[in-house]
Amino acid sequence: MEERRPETPAEAEGTTGLFTALGKMLRLLRERRGLTQKEFGELVSYGPDQISAMERGVRTPQPDFLEKADELLDAGGLLREVIPDVREAMAKARTRHPEWYRSYAALEAEAVELHFYANHGVPGLLQTEEYALAVFTKRRPFLDEETIEKRVADRLSRQQVFERRPAPIVSYVLEEIVLDRPIGGRGVHADQLRRLLRVGEMRNVEIQVMPTALEEHPNMDGAFNLLTPKKHAQVAYTEVQGFPRLITDQEEVRKIVDRYGILRAMALSPSESRALIQKKLEEL
């Protein structure tokens, strides 16, 4: 059976036109002020990949972003005027994914805590647009162009979890090889390291690196995610060779939680990890 392509939240609720038009408006206002996406992003504390996604209508501009952008881009209230429409669209929005992924996606969207261990590549919530594009483009068997575009858009839309209020507690343990593998080429890799540094500066996020040189390792079983949905027990999620597994059995979850605690204890501290990421970026 052919896998049904995932819809973006905007497609699912029929709000694509709103965000496409708003994205065009943002781009025109930014260009009128003579700002690049990177320059504008620095002013509003967003990365250039996030600005690009908003301008293409695949990422929802948050109301506080629109407030700030209206002033910085001298929009004269134009962007503030659409905030009620954006709030209404956000209230309707629901994340849509391939059938096998929906249970996890729903839990991730409402989680009060998210913890990730990654041993091969940068986790989806941390990926830049270009990194995600490189991942899906090189996937085997090959995906068609439309599916690649939709999957990248879907991945970017999930990253709005960082903008939720109240903010969830988020932590990562990344194997050092994740920082060394130049997915997408040198330029894409450099931008990805910069995004790790930006996200790692958020008060609710901690990123730790597991050094390759360590002679002991408590988890050789692969990557996993730990989620604590609001008012629900913690669950785990794993995915191996296209076979996803949402783990709700509390004894199994407890074992993974225990493993993750040991991983965090053995990994570099968040500040040491930032220094290592910065060093690798400077050496590129």
Short mmCIF file of C-alpha atoms in Angstrom, two decimals:
data_model
loop_
_atom_site.label_atom_id
_atom_site.label_comp_id
_atom_site.label_asym_id
_atom_site.label_seq_id
_atom_site.Cartn_x
_atom_site.Cartn_y
_atom_site.Cartn_z
CA MET A 1 0.00 0.00 0.00
CA GLU A 2 1.30 3.44 -0.89
CA GLU A 3 1.92 5.61 2.15
CA ARG A 4 -0.31 8.66 2.29
CA ARG A 5 1.76 11.81 2.37
CA PRO A 6 1.51 13.89 5.53
CA GLU A 7 -0.44 17.13 5.50
CA THR A 8 0.80 20.26 7.17
CA PRO A 9 -1.36 21.72 9.96
CA ALA A 10 -2.39 24.55 7.66
CA GLU A 11 -3.56 22.12 4.98
CA ALA A 12 -5.50 20.09 7.50
CA GLU A 13 -7.52 23.11 8.62
CA GLY A 14 -7.76 24.97 5.31
CA THR A 15 -5.63 27.92 6.47
CA THR A 16 -2.89 27.54 3.86
CA GLY A 17 -3.98 30.72 2.05
CA LEU A 18 -3.71 32.82 5.21
CA PHE A 19 -0.15 31.76 6.02
CA THR A 20 0.98 31.92 2.37
CA ALA A 21 -0.29 35.50 2.06
CA LEU A 22 1.18 36.45 5.43
CA GLY A 23 4.53 34.96 4.41
CA LYS A 24 4.59 37.02 1.21
CA MET A 25 3.78 40.12 3.23
CA LEU A 26 6.66 39.44 5.64
CA ARG A 27 9.09 38.93 2.77
CA LEU A 28 8.10 42.17 1.02
CA LEU A 29 8.32 44.19 4.23
CA ARG A 30 11.72 42.68 5.08
CA GLU A 31 13.12 43.33 1.62
CA ARG A 32 11.75 46.88 1.69
CA ARG A 33 13.86 47.48 4.81
CA GLY A 34 16.91 46.00 3.03
CA LEU A 35 17.33 43.12 5.49
CA THR A 36 18.46 39.60 4.69
CA GLN A 37 16.66 36.69 6.34
CA LYS A 38 19.66 36.24 8.63
CA GLU A 39 19.75 39.93 9.63
CA PHE A 40 16.03 40.04 10.30
CA GLY A 41 16.21 36.75 12.20
CA GLU A 42 18.87 38.14 14.52
CA LEU A 43 16.64 41.12 15.33
CA VAL A 44 13.70 38.89 16.31
CA SER A 45 15.78 36.04 17.82
CA TYR A 46 14.93 33.54 15.07
CA GLY A 47 17.22 31.58 12.77
CA PRO A 48 17.26 32.27 8.99
CA ASP A 49 15.70 28.84 8.34
CA GLN A 50 12.74 29.77 10.56
CA ILE A 51 12.30 33.11 8.78
CA SER A 52 12.43 31.33 5.43
CA ALA A 53 9.77 28.84 6.54
CA MET A 54 7.44 31.63 7.68
CA GLU A 55 7.90 33.55 4.45
CA ARG A 56 6.97 30.44 2.46
CA GLY A 57 3.88 29.87 4.57
CA VAL A 58 4.95 26.52 6.05
CA ARG A 59 5.55 27.81 9.59
CA THR A 60 3.04 29.71 11.69
CA PRO A 61 4.23 33.20 12.77
CA GLN A 62 3.49 33.49 16.50
CA PRO A 63 1.55 36.56 17.73
CA ASP A 64 4.52 37.90 19.74
CA PHE A 65 6.71 37.56 16.63
CA LEU A 66 4.18 39.54 14.58
CA GLU A 67 4.07 42.26 17.25
CA LYS A 68 7.85 42.63 17.15
CA ALA A 69 8.05 42.33 13.35
CA ASP A 70 5.40 45.03 12.86
CA GLU A 71 7.60 47.51 14.72
CA LEU A 72 10.95 46.43 13.26
CA LEU A 73 9.66 46.37 9.68
CA ASP A 74 7.72 49.62 10.07
CA ALA A 75 4.53 47.86 8.96
CA GLY A 76 2.24 50.50 10.45
CA GLY A 77 -0.01 48.00 12.22
CA LEU A 78 -0.46 45.78 9.18
CA LEU A 79 0.99 42.69 10.88
CA ARG A 80 -0.73 43.41 14.19
CA GLU A 81 -4.04 43.52 12.34
CA VAL A 82 -3.82 39.84 11.33
CA ILE A 83 -2.98 38.54 14.84
CA PRO A 84 -6.63 37.67 15.66
CA ASP A 85 -6.82 35.60 12.45
CA VAL A 86 -3.57 33.84 13.32
CA ARG A 87 -4.83 33.07 16.84
CA GLU A 88 -8.03 31.61 15.41
CA ALA A 89 -6.07 29.46 12.94
CA MET A 90 -3.76 28.26 15.72
CA ALA A 91 -6.75 27.31 17.88
CA LYS A 92 -8.08 25.12 15.08
CA ALA A 93 -4.75 23.63 14.07
CA ARG A 94 -3.93 19.98 14.68
CA THR A 95 -0.79 18.18 13.61
CA ARG A 96 -1.31 15.68 10.79
CA HIS A 97 1.18 12.90 10.07
CA PRO A 98 1.33 9.48 8.41
CA GLU A 99 -1.00 7.07 10.22
CA TRP A 100 1.79 5.25 12.07
CA TYR A 101 3.18 8.51 13.49
CA ARG A 102 0.06 10.24 14.73
CA SER A 103 -0.07 8.83 18.26
CA TYR A 104 3.47 10.03 18.92
CA ALA A 105 2.94 13.42 17.24
CA ALA A 106 -0.14 14.12 19.34
CA LEU A 107 1.79 13.34 22.54
CA GLU A 108 4.77 15.44 21.47
CA ALA A 109 2.56 18.45 20.75
CA GLU A 110 1.22 18.51 24.32
CA ALA A 111 4.23 17.20 26.24
CA VAL A 112 5.41 19.05 29.32
CA GLU A 113 8.78 17.26 29.12
CA LEU A 114 10.69 15.95 26.09
CA HIS A 115 14.01 14.11 26.24
CA PHE A 116 15.97 12.75 23.29
CA TYR A 117 18.97 10.51 22.74
CA ALA A 118 20.42 10.61 19.21
CA ASN A 119 23.28 8.51 17.86
CA HIS A 120 23.27 9.05 14.07
CA GLY A 121 21.80 12.41 13.09
CA VAL A 122 20.39 15.60 14.52
CA PRO A 123 16.87 15.03 15.95
CA GLY A 124 14.01 16.49 13.91
CA LEU A 125 13.07 19.27 16.33
CA LEU A 126 16.64 20.63 16.12
CA GLN A 127 17.11 20.38 12.35
CA THR A 128 17.48 23.36 10.06
CA GLU A 129 15.37 23.40 6.91
CA GLU A 130 18.41 22.62 4.74
CA TYR A 131 19.51 19.73 6.97
CA ALA A 132 16.00 18.23 6.89
CA LEU A 133 15.91 18.64 3.11
CA ALA A 134 19.24 16.79 2.79
CA VAL A 135 18.01 13.97 5.05
CA PHE A 136 14.81 13.38 3.07
CA THR A 137 16.45 13.87 -0.34
CA LYS A 138 19.03 11.13 0.33
CA ARG A 139 16.62 8.70 1.92
CA ARG A 140 16.31 5.23 0.31
CA PRO A 141 14.08 4.33 -1.39
CA PHE A 142 13.87 7.76 -3.01
CA LEU A 143 10.92 10.01 -2.19
CA ASP A 144 9.25 12.15 -4.86
CA GLU A 145 9.73 15.92 -4.74
CA GLU A 146 6.24 16.68 -3.43
CA THR A 147 6.63 14.22 -0.55
CA ILE A 148 10.05 15.66 0.33
CA GLU A 149 8.65 19.20 0.41
CA LYS A 150 5.71 18.18 2.60
CA ARG A 151 7.86 16.21 5.01
CA VAL A 152 10.27 19.10 5.45
CA ALA A 153 7.33 21.46 6.05
CA ASP A 154 5.85 19.02 8.54
CA ARG A 155 9.15 18.75 10.42
CA LEU A 156 9.49 22.53 10.62
CA SER A 157 5.92 22.86 11.88
CA ARG A 158 6.70 20.46 14.75
CA GLN A 159 9.46 22.81 15.92
CA GLN A 160 6.82 25.22 17.20
CA VAL A 161 6.93 23.14 20.37
CA PHE A 162 9.83 25.41 21.41
CA GLU A 163 7.54 28.45 21.19
CA ARG A 164 4.74 27.06 23.35
CA ARG A 165 3.74 28.82 26.55
CA PRO A 166 4.26 27.49 29.13
CA ALA A 167 7.46 26.14 27.63
CA PRO A 168 8.13 22.40 27.97
CA ILE A 169 11.30 21.10 29.61
CA VAL A 170 13.54 19.74 26.83
CA SER A 171 16.87 17.90 26.95
CA TYR A 172 19.11 16.16 24.44
CA VAL A 173 22.04 13.79 24.60
CA LEU A 174 23.80 13.76 21.21
CA GLU A 175 26.60 11.40 20.32
CA GLU A 176 29.67 13.38 19.26
CA ILE A 177 29.53 11.79 15.78
CA VAL A 178 26.29 13.74 15.22
CA LEU A 179 28.39 16.92 15.38
CA ASP A 180 30.97 15.54 12.94
CA ARG A 181 28.78 14.07 10.18
CA PRO A 182 28.41 16.87 7.56
CA ILE A 183 24.92 16.06 6.31
CA GLY A 184 24.15 18.28 3.32
CA GLY A 185 27.71 19.58 2.96
CA ARG A 186 29.94 22.00 4.83
CA GLY A 187 27.63 25.03 4.65
CA VAL A 188 24.53 23.13 5.76
CA HIS A 189 26.54 21.46 8.53
CA ALA A 190 27.84 24.82 9.80
CA ASP A 191 24.33 26.29 9.91
CA GLN A 192 23.13 23.20 11.75
CA LEU A 193 25.81 23.61 14.42
CA ARG A 194 24.81 27.27 14.79
CA ARG A 195 21.19 26.21 15.33
CA LEU A 196 22.29 23.79 18.06
CA LEU A 197 24.04 26.70 19.77
CA ARG A 198 20.96 28.95 19.42
CA VAL A 199 18.49 26.40 20.73
CA GLY A 200 20.88 25.42 23.52
CA GLU A 201 20.71 29.00 24.80
CA MET A 202 16.99 28.69 25.55
CA ARG A 203 16.29 28.52 29.29
CA ASN A 204 14.13 25.40 28.99
CA VAL A 205 16.54 23.44 26.76
CA GLU A 206 19.72 21.54 27.65
CA ILE A 207 21.95 19.94 25.02
CA GLN A 208 24.68 17.54 26.08
CA VAL A 209 27.26 15.72 24.00
CA MET A 210 28.40 12.14 24.62
CA PRO A 211 32.13 12.00 23.75
CA THR A 212 33.15 9.31 21.29
CA ALA A 213 36.32 8.61 23.29
CA LEU A 214 34.43 7.18 26.28
CA GLU A 215 35.26 3.52 26.83
CA GLU A 216 31.91 2.66 28.43
CA HIS A 217 28.37 3.23 27.16
CA PRO A 218 25.05 2.36 28.87
CA ASN A 219 22.93 2.31 25.72
CA MET A 220 23.97 0.48 22.55
CA ASP A 221 20.36 -0.22 21.57
CA GLY A 222 19.77 2.89 19.46
CA ALA A 223 18.05 6.27 19.59
CA PHE A 224 14.94 6.96 21.65
CA ASN A 225 12.64 9.74 22.82
CA LEU A 226 11.00 10.16 26.23
CA LEU A 227 7.83 12.23 26.50
CA THR A 228 5.68 13.28 29.43
CA PRO A 229 2.28 14.35 28.08
CA LYS A 230 0.22 16.76 30.17
CA LYS A 231 -1.62 14.85 32.93
CA HIS A 232 -0.40 11.50 31.60
CA ALA A 233 2.36 9.04 32.44
CA GLN A 234 5.72 9.24 30.69
CA VAL A 235 6.09 7.22 27.47
CA ALA A 236 9.00 6.26 25.22
CA TYR A 237 9.30 6.16 21.44
CA THR A 238 11.74 4.29 19.24
CA GLU A 239 12.00 3.80 15.50
CA VAL A 240 14.22 1.24 13.77
CA GLN A 241 14.33 0.63 10.00
CA GLY A 242 10.90 2.14 9.50
CA PHE A 243 9.32 0.23 12.39
CA PRO A 244 8.03 2.71 14.99
CA ARG A 245 7.16 1.72 18.54
CA LEU A 246 5.34 3.80 21.13
CA ILE A 247 6.16 2.29 24.53
CA THR A 248 3.59 2.80 27.29
CA ASP A 249 4.38 -0.15 29.56
CA GLN A 250 5.70 1.61 32.67
CA GLU A 251 8.33 -1.01 33.48
CA GLU A 252 9.81 -0.73 29.99
CA VAL A 253 9.66 3.06 30.17
CA ARG A 254 11.38 2.98 33.58
CA LYS A 255 14.33 1.06 32.12
CA ILE A 256 14.78 3.61 29.34
CA VAL A 257 14.48 6.49 31.81
CA ASP A 258 17.19 4.86 33.93
CA ARG A 259 19.42 4.49 30.87
CA TYR A 260 18.86 8.12 29.92
CA GLY A 261 19.82 9.28 33.40
CA ILE A 262 23.14 7.43 33.14
CA LEU A 263 23.72 8.89 29.67
CA ARG A 264 23.23 12.42 30.97
CA ALA A 265 25.57 11.77 33.88
CA MET A 266 28.31 10.48 31.56
CA ALA A 267 27.92 13.15 28.88
CA LEU A 268 29.58 16.56 28.87
CA SER A 269 27.73 19.26 30.80
CA PRO A 270 25.60 21.72 28.78
CA SER A 271 28.30 24.42 29.02
CA GLU A 272 31.07 21.97 28.05
CA SER A 273 28.90 20.76 25.18
CA ARG A 274 28.34 24.32 23.91
CA ALA A 275 32.10 24.88 23.98
CA LEU A 276 32.69 21.68 21.98
CA ILE A 277 30.04 22.58 19.41
CA GLN A 278 31.55 26.06 19.03
CA LYS A 279 35.01 24.56 18.62
CA LYS A 280 33.83 22.21 15.89
CA LEU A 281 32.09 25.08 14.13
CA GLU A 282 35.25 27.19 14.18
CA GLU A 283 37.27 24.30 12.78
CA LEU A 284 35.06 23.86 9.71
#
